[in-house]
mmCIF file with all atom_site columns, C-alpha atoms in Angstrom:
data_model
loop_
_atom_site.group_PDB
_atom_site.id
_atom_site.type_symbol
_atom_site.label_atom_id
_atom_site.label_alt_id
_atom_site.label_comp_id
_atom_site.label_asym_id
_atom_site.label_entity_id
_atom_site.label_seq_id
_atom_site.pdbx_PDB_ins_code
_atom_site.Cartn_x
_atom_site.Cartn_y
_atom_site.Cartn_z
_atom_site.occupancy
_atom_site.B_iso_or_equiv
_atom_site.pdbx_formal_charge
_atom_site.auth_seq_id
_atom_site.auth_comp_id
_atom_site.auth_asym_id
_atom_site.auth_atom_id
_atom_site.pdbx_PDB_model_num
ATOM 1   C CA . UNK A 1 1   ? 13.322  17.711 1.202   1.00 0.00 ? 15  UNK A CA 1
ATOM 2   C CA . UNK A 1 2   ? 12.154  14.155 2.024   1.00 0.00 ? 16  UNK A CA 1
ATOM 3   C CA . UNK A 1 3   ? 11.182  15.023 5.583   1.00 0.00 ? 17  UNK A CA 1
ATOM 4   C CA . UNK A 1 4   ? 9.185   18.112 4.545   1.00 0.00 ? 18  UNK A CA 1
ATOM 5   C CA . UNK A 1 5   ? 7.240   16.044 2.017   1.00 0.00 ? 19  UNK A CA 1
ATOM 6   C CA . UNK A 1 6   ? 6.676   13.288 4.572   1.00 0.00 ? 20  UNK A CA 1
ATOM 7   C CA . UNK A 1 7   ? 5.359   15.857 7.058   1.00 0.00 ? 21  UNK A CA 1
ATOM 8   C CA . UNK A 1 8   ? 3.017   17.327 4.423   1.00 0.00 ? 22  UNK A CA 1
ATOM 9   C CA . UNK A 1 9   ? 1.703   13.924 3.351   1.00 0.00 ? 23  UNK A CA 1
ATOM 10  C CA . UNK A 1 10  ? 1.190   12.893 6.972   1.00 0.00 ? 24  UNK A CA 1
ATOM 11  C CA . UNK A 1 11  ? -0.734  16.113 7.664   1.00 0.00 ? 25  UNK A CA 1
ATOM 12  C CA . UNK A 1 12  ? -2.988  15.446 4.675   1.00 0.00 ? 26  UNK A CA 1
ATOM 13  C CA . UNK A 1 13  ? -3.676  12.040 6.198   1.00 0.00 ? 27  UNK A CA 1
ATOM 14  C CA . UNK A 1 14  ? -4.302  13.427 9.681   1.00 0.00 ? 28  UNK A CA 1
ATOM 15  C CA . UNK A 1 15  ? -1.213  11.903 11.239  1.00 0.00 ? 29  UNK A CA 1
ATOM 16  C CA . UNK A 1 16  ? 2.445   12.647 12.011  1.00 0.00 ? 30  UNK A CA 1
ATOM 17  C CA . UNK A 1 17  ? 5.748   11.111 10.891  1.00 0.00 ? 31  UNK A CA 1
ATOM 18  C CA . UNK A 1 18  ? 6.348   9.766  14.414  1.00 0.00 ? 32  UNK A CA 1
ATOM 19  C CA . UNK A 1 19  ? 2.920   8.087  14.510  1.00 0.00 ? 33  UNK A CA 1
ATOM 20  C CA . UNK A 1 20  ? 3.474   6.450  11.130  1.00 0.00 ? 34  UNK A CA 1
ATOM 21  C CA . UNK A 1 21  ? 6.941   5.218  12.086  1.00 0.00 ? 35  UNK A CA 1
ATOM 22  C CA . UNK A 1 22  ? 5.597   3.693  15.313  1.00 0.00 ? 36  UNK A CA 1
ATOM 23  C CA . UNK A 1 23  ? 2.670   2.118  13.445  1.00 0.00 ? 37  UNK A CA 1
ATOM 24  C CA . UNK A 1 24  ? 5.157   0.482  11.067  1.00 0.00 ? 38  UNK A CA 1
ATOM 25  C CA . UNK A 1 25  ? 7.195   -0.813 14.016  1.00 0.00 ? 39  UNK A CA 1
ATOM 26  C CA . UNK A 1 26  ? 10.214  1.342  13.218  1.00 0.00 ? 40  UNK A CA 1
ATOM 27  C CA . UNK A 1 27  ? 12.352  3.330  15.631  1.00 0.00 ? 41  UNK A CA 1
ATOM 28  C CA . UNK A 1 28  ? 11.299  6.933  16.205  1.00 0.00 ? 42  UNK A CA 1
ATOM 29  C CA . UNK A 1 29  ? 14.981  7.852  15.866  1.00 0.00 ? 43  UNK A CA 1
ATOM 30  C CA . UNK A 1 30  ? 14.381  7.485  12.117  1.00 0.00 ? 44  UNK A CA 1
ATOM 31  C CA . UNK A 1 31  ? 12.273  10.642 12.221  1.00 0.00 ? 45  UNK A CA 1
ATOM 32  C CA . UNK A 1 32  ? 15.124  12.589 13.817  1.00 0.00 ? 46  UNK A CA 1
ATOM 33  C CA . UNK A 1 33  ? 17.632  11.403 11.233  1.00 0.00 ? 47  UNK A CA 1
ATOM 34  C CA . UNK A 1 34  ? 15.201  12.268 8.374   1.00 0.00 ? 48  UNK A CA 1
ATOM 35  C CA . UNK A 1 35  ? 14.691  15.684 9.934   1.00 0.00 ? 49  UNK A CA 1
ATOM 36  C CA . UNK A 1 36  ? 18.471  16.125 9.804   1.00 0.00 ? 50  UNK A CA 1
ATOM 37  C CA . UNK A 1 37  ? 18.599  15.345 6.077   1.00 0.00 ? 51  UNK A CA 1
ATOM 38  C CA . UNK A 1 38  ? 18.933  11.565 5.847   1.00 0.00 ? 52  UNK A CA 1
ATOM 39  C CA . UNK A 1 39  ? 16.738  9.586  3.451   1.00 0.00 ? 53  UNK A CA 1
ATOM 40  C CA . UNK A 1 40  ? 15.140  6.266  4.377   1.00 0.00 ? 54  UNK A CA 1
ATOM 41  C CA . UNK A 1 41  ? 16.121  2.980  2.767   1.00 0.00 ? 55  UNK A CA 1
ATOM 42  C CA . UNK A 1 42  ? 14.034  1.758  -0.165  1.00 0.00 ? 56  UNK A CA 1
ATOM 43  C CA . UNK A 1 43  ? 12.116  -0.838 1.865   1.00 0.00 ? 57  UNK A CA 1
ATOM 44  C CA . UNK A 1 44  ? 11.151  1.814  4.448   1.00 0.00 ? 58  UNK A CA 1
ATOM 45  C CA . UNK A 1 45  ? 10.085  4.223  1.695   1.00 0.00 ? 59  UNK A CA 1
ATOM 46  C CA . UNK A 1 46  ? 7.847   1.525  0.244   1.00 0.00 ? 60  UNK A CA 1
ATOM 47  C CA . UNK A 1 47  ? 6.270   0.831  3.648   1.00 0.00 ? 61  UNK A CA 1
ATOM 48  C CA . UNK A 1 48  ? 5.669   4.554  4.238   1.00 0.00 ? 62  UNK A CA 1
ATOM 49  C CA . UNK A 1 49  ? 4.160   4.965  0.783   1.00 0.00 ? 63  UNK A CA 1
ATOM 50  C CA . UNK A 1 50  ? 1.871   1.979  1.269   1.00 0.00 ? 64  UNK A CA 1
ATOM 51  C CA . UNK A 1 51  ? 0.747   3.132  4.711   1.00 0.00 ? 65  UNK A CA 1
ATOM 52  C CA . UNK A 1 52  ? 0.063   6.681  3.475   1.00 0.00 ? 66  UNK A CA 1
ATOM 53  C CA . UNK A 1 53  ? -1.433  5.457  0.191   1.00 0.00 ? 67  UNK A CA 1
ATOM 54  C CA . UNK A 1 54  ? 0.882   7.495  -2.027  1.00 0.00 ? 68  UNK A CA 1
ATOM 55  C CA . UNK A 1 55  ? 3.501   6.562  -4.607  1.00 0.00 ? 69  UNK A CA 1
ATOM 56  C CA . UNK A 1 56  ? 7.101   6.603  -3.391  1.00 0.00 ? 70  UNK A CA 1
ATOM 57  C CA . UNK A 1 57  ? 7.749   9.524  -5.753  1.00 0.00 ? 71  UNK A CA 1
ATOM 58  C CA . UNK A 1 58  ? 5.361   11.698 -3.691  1.00 0.00 ? 72  UNK A CA 1
ATOM 59  C CA . UNK A 1 59  ? 8.044   11.983 -1.006  1.00 0.00 ? 73  UNK A CA 1
ATOM 60  C CA . UNK A 1 60  ? 10.305  13.752 -3.477  1.00 0.00 ? 74  UNK A CA 1
ATOM 61  C CA . UNK A 1 61  ? 7.774   15.781 -5.499  1.00 0.00 ? 75  UNK A CA 1
ATOM 62  C CA . UNK A 1 62  ? 7.746   19.358 -4.247  1.00 0.00 ? 76  UNK A CA 1
ATOM 63  C CA . UNK A 1 63  ? 5.153   20.262 -6.911  1.00 0.00 ? 77  UNK A CA 1
ATOM 64  C CA . UNK A 1 64  ? 2.457   18.096 -5.357  1.00 0.00 ? 78  UNK A CA 1
ATOM 65  C CA . UNK A 1 65  ? -0.478  20.244 -4.199  1.00 0.00 ? 79  UNK A CA 1
ATOM 66  C CA . UNK A 1 66  ? -0.679  20.987 -0.528  1.00 0.00 ? 80  UNK A CA 1
ATOM 67  C CA . UNK A 1 67  ? -3.916  20.998 1.408   1.00 0.00 ? 81  UNK A CA 1
ATOM 68  C CA . UNK A 1 68  ? -3.829  24.813 1.547   1.00 0.00 ? 82  UNK A CA 1
ATOM 69  C CA . UNK A 1 69  ? -3.947  24.950 -2.278  1.00 0.00 ? 83  UNK A CA 1
ATOM 70  C CA . UNK A 1 70  ? -7.151  22.901 -2.441  1.00 0.00 ? 84  UNK A CA 1
ATOM 71  C CA . UNK A 1 71  ? -10.620 24.378 -2.552  1.00 0.00 ? 85  UNK A CA 1
ATOM 72  C CA . UNK A 1 72  ? -12.837 23.290 0.391   1.00 0.00 ? 86  UNK A CA 1
ATOM 73  C CA . UNK A 1 73  ? -14.823 20.834 -1.741  1.00 0.00 ? 87  UNK A CA 1
ATOM 74  C CA . UNK A 1 74  ? -11.590 19.368 -3.141  1.00 0.00 ? 88  UNK A CA 1
ATOM 75  C CA . UNK A 1 75  ? -10.161 18.936 0.355   1.00 0.00 ? 89  UNK A CA 1
ATOM 76  C CA . UNK A 1 76  ? -13.371 17.244 1.494   1.00 0.00 ? 90  UNK A CA 1
ATOM 77  C CA . UNK A 1 77  ? -13.337 14.871 -1.460  1.00 0.00 ? 91  UNK A CA 1
ATOM 78  C CA . UNK A 1 78  ? -9.692  14.036 -0.787  1.00 0.00 ? 92  UNK A CA 1
ATOM 79  C CA . UNK A 1 79  ? -10.475 13.378 2.868   1.00 0.00 ? 93  UNK A CA 1
ATOM 80  C CA . UNK A 1 80  ? -13.317 11.009 1.948   1.00 0.00 ? 94  UNK A CA 1
ATOM 81  C CA . UNK A 1 81  ? -11.148 9.276  -0.664  1.00 0.00 ? 95  UNK A CA 1
ATOM 82  C CA . UNK A 1 82  ? -8.348  8.709  1.853   1.00 0.00 ? 96  UNK A CA 1
ATOM 83  C CA . UNK A 1 83  ? -10.760 7.031  4.271   1.00 0.00 ? 97  UNK A CA 1
ATOM 84  C CA . UNK A 1 84  ? -12.015 4.538  1.683   1.00 0.00 ? 98  UNK A CA 1
ATOM 85  C CA . UNK A 1 85  ? -10.741 0.991  1.383   1.00 0.00 ? 99  UNK A CA 1
ATOM 86  C CA . UNK A 1 86  ? -8.903  0.123  -1.827  1.00 0.00 ? 100 UNK A CA 1
ATOM 87  C CA . UNK A 1 87  ? -12.064 -1.224 -3.521  1.00 0.00 ? 101 UNK A CA 1
ATOM 88  C CA . UNK A 1 88  ? -13.986 1.931  -2.591  1.00 0.00 ? 102 UNK A CA 1
ATOM 89  C CA . UNK A 1 89  ? -11.217 4.090  -4.047  1.00 0.00 ? 103 UNK A CA 1
ATOM 90  C CA . UNK A 1 90  ? -11.412 2.171  -7.322  1.00 0.00 ? 104 UNK A CA 1
ATOM 91  C CA . UNK A 1 91  ? -15.198 2.583  -7.399  1.00 0.00 ? 105 UNK A CA 1
ATOM 92  C CA . UNK A 1 92  ? -14.959 6.304  -6.688  1.00 0.00 ? 106 UNK A CA 1
ATOM 93  C CA . UNK A 1 93  ? -12.370 6.805  -9.433  1.00 0.00 ? 107 UNK A CA 1
ATOM 94  C CA . UNK A 1 94  ? -14.569 4.844  -11.848 1.00 0.00 ? 108 UNK A CA 1
ATOM 95  C CA . UNK A 1 95  ? -17.557 7.070  -11.049 1.00 0.00 ? 109 UNK A CA 1
ATOM 96  C CA . UNK A 1 96  ? -15.430 10.199 -11.373 1.00 0.00 ? 110 UNK A CA 1
ATOM 97  C CA . UNK A 1 97  ? -14.365 9.158  -14.863 1.00 0.00 ? 111 UNK A CA 1
ATOM 98  C CA . UNK A 1 98  ? -17.982 8.331  -15.756 1.00 0.00 ? 112 UNK A CA 1
ATOM 99  C CA . UNK A 1 99  ? -18.980 11.840 -14.664 1.00 0.00 ? 113 UNK A CA 1
ATOM 100 C CA . UNK A 1 100 ? -16.188 13.349 -16.744 1.00 0.00 ? 114 UNK A CA 1
ATOM 101 C CA . UNK A 1 101 ? -17.260 11.364 -19.784 1.00 0.00 ? 115 UNK A CA 1
ATOM 102 C CA . UNK A 1 102 ? -20.842 12.545 -19.245 1.00 0.00 ? 116 UNK A CA 1
ATOM 103 C CA . UNK A 1 103 ? -19.731 16.171 -19.143 1.00 0.00 ? 117 UNK A CA 1
ATOM 104 C CA . UNK A 1 104 ? -17.718 15.804 -22.334 1.00 0.00 ? 118 UNK A CA 1
ATOM 105 C CA . UNK A 1 105 ? -20.609 14.235 -24.248 1.00 0.00 ? 119 UNK A CA 1
ATOM 106 C CA . UNK A 1 106 ? -22.745 16.744 -26.200 1.00 0.00 ? 120 UNK A CA 1
ATOM 107 C CA . UNK A 1 107 ? -26.028 17.472 -24.443 1.00 0.00 ? 121 UNK A CA 1
ATOM 108 C CA . UNK A 1 108 ? -29.399 17.134 -26.182 1.00 0.00 ? 122 UNK A CA 1
ATOM 109 C CA . UNK A 1 109 ? -30.503 20.536 -24.887 1.00 0.00 ? 123 UNK A CA 1
ATOM 110 C CA . UNK A 1 110 ? -28.458 23.493 -23.703 1.00 0.00 ? 124 UNK A CA 1
ATOM 111 C CA . UNK A 1 111 ? -28.326 23.732 -19.941 1.00 0.00 ? 125 UNK A CA 1
ATOM 112 C CA . UNK A 1 112 ? -28.988 20.064 -19.228 1.00 0.00 ? 126 UNK A CA 1
ATOM 113 C CA . UNK A 1 113 ? -26.612 18.007 -17.179 1.00 0.00 ? 127 UNK A CA 1
ATOM 114 C CA . UNK A 1 114 ? -25.989 14.279 -17.234 1.00 0.00 ? 128 UNK A CA 1
ATOM 115 C CA . UNK A 1 115 ? -28.202 12.351 -14.792 1.00 0.00 ? 129 UNK A CA 1
ATOM 116 C CA . UNK A 1 116 ? -25.165 11.230 -12.787 1.00 0.00 ? 130 UNK A CA 1
ATOM 117 C CA . UNK A 1 117 ? -24.310 14.820 -11.912 1.00 0.00 ? 131 UNK A CA 1
ATOM 118 C CA . UNK A 1 118 ? -27.924 15.577 -10.947 1.00 0.00 ? 132 UNK A CA 1
ATOM 119 C CA . UNK A 1 119 ? -27.836 12.603 -8.613  1.00 0.00 ? 133 UNK A CA 1
ATOM 120 C CA . UNK A 1 120 ? -24.473 13.421 -7.040  1.00 0.00 ? 134 UNK A CA 1
ATOM 121 C CA . UNK A 1 121 ? -24.895 17.214 -6.686  1.00 0.00 ? 135 UNK A CA 1
ATOM 122 C CA . UNK A 1 122 ? -27.354 17.120 -3.720  1.00 0.00 ? 136 UNK A CA 1
ATOM 123 C CA . UNK A 1 123 ? -25.122 14.664 -1.890  1.00 0.00 ? 137 UNK A CA 1
ATOM 124 C CA . UNK A 1 124 ? -22.060 16.869 -2.400  1.00 0.00 ? 138 UNK A CA 1
ATOM 125 C CA . UNK A 1 125 ? -23.990 20.004 -1.371  1.00 0.00 ? 139 UNK A CA 1
ATOM 126 C CA . UNK A 1 126 ? -25.125 18.287 1.830   1.00 0.00 ? 140 UNK A CA 1
ATOM 127 C CA . UNK A 1 127 ? -21.522 17.357 2.626   1.00 0.00 ? 141 UNK A CA 1
ATOM 128 C CA . UNK A 1 128 ? -20.272 20.896 1.957   1.00 0.00 ? 142 UNK A CA 1
ATOM 129 C CA . UNK A 1 129 ? -22.783 22.413 4.395   1.00 0.00 ? 143 UNK A CA 1
ATOM 130 C CA . UNK A 1 130 ? -21.254 20.498 7.351   1.00 0.00 ? 144 UNK A CA 1
#
C-alpha cells in the first residue's frame, strides 16, 4: 500500500520514487524493498513527505484523490500550487478562502459576482486555453 501511494504522489509531482530517493541521498534499494511490501522508517517518511510537500499520512491514505479524478482546471491549479514556494502557497490558500467567503456573502443584486472572482476569472480562462 505504501509504495502504491508513494508512486501516485510522485506522479502528481512529476517525479518517480527512485528520483526522490536519490535526491534525498538514500539508496535506490529502498525503492525495491518498498515495492516488495516494506515500509520506510519514520525519519525517511518525514523526509519523503517534506520533499513531496504532503503530510506523512498521505502515504497511507488510499482515499486521497488521484490525478485522474480531478477536472482539468483542478489539475492545473494543483500543478501551479505544487510549483509555488511555501510563502506563495500560503498566499494562494489565503486568496482561495477570500474567494470562498465572497461567494458565501449575499450579493446586492442577483447575478453579480464578487470583484475578486471577476478579476481572477480571465486569468484562469487564459490558463485553461493552453
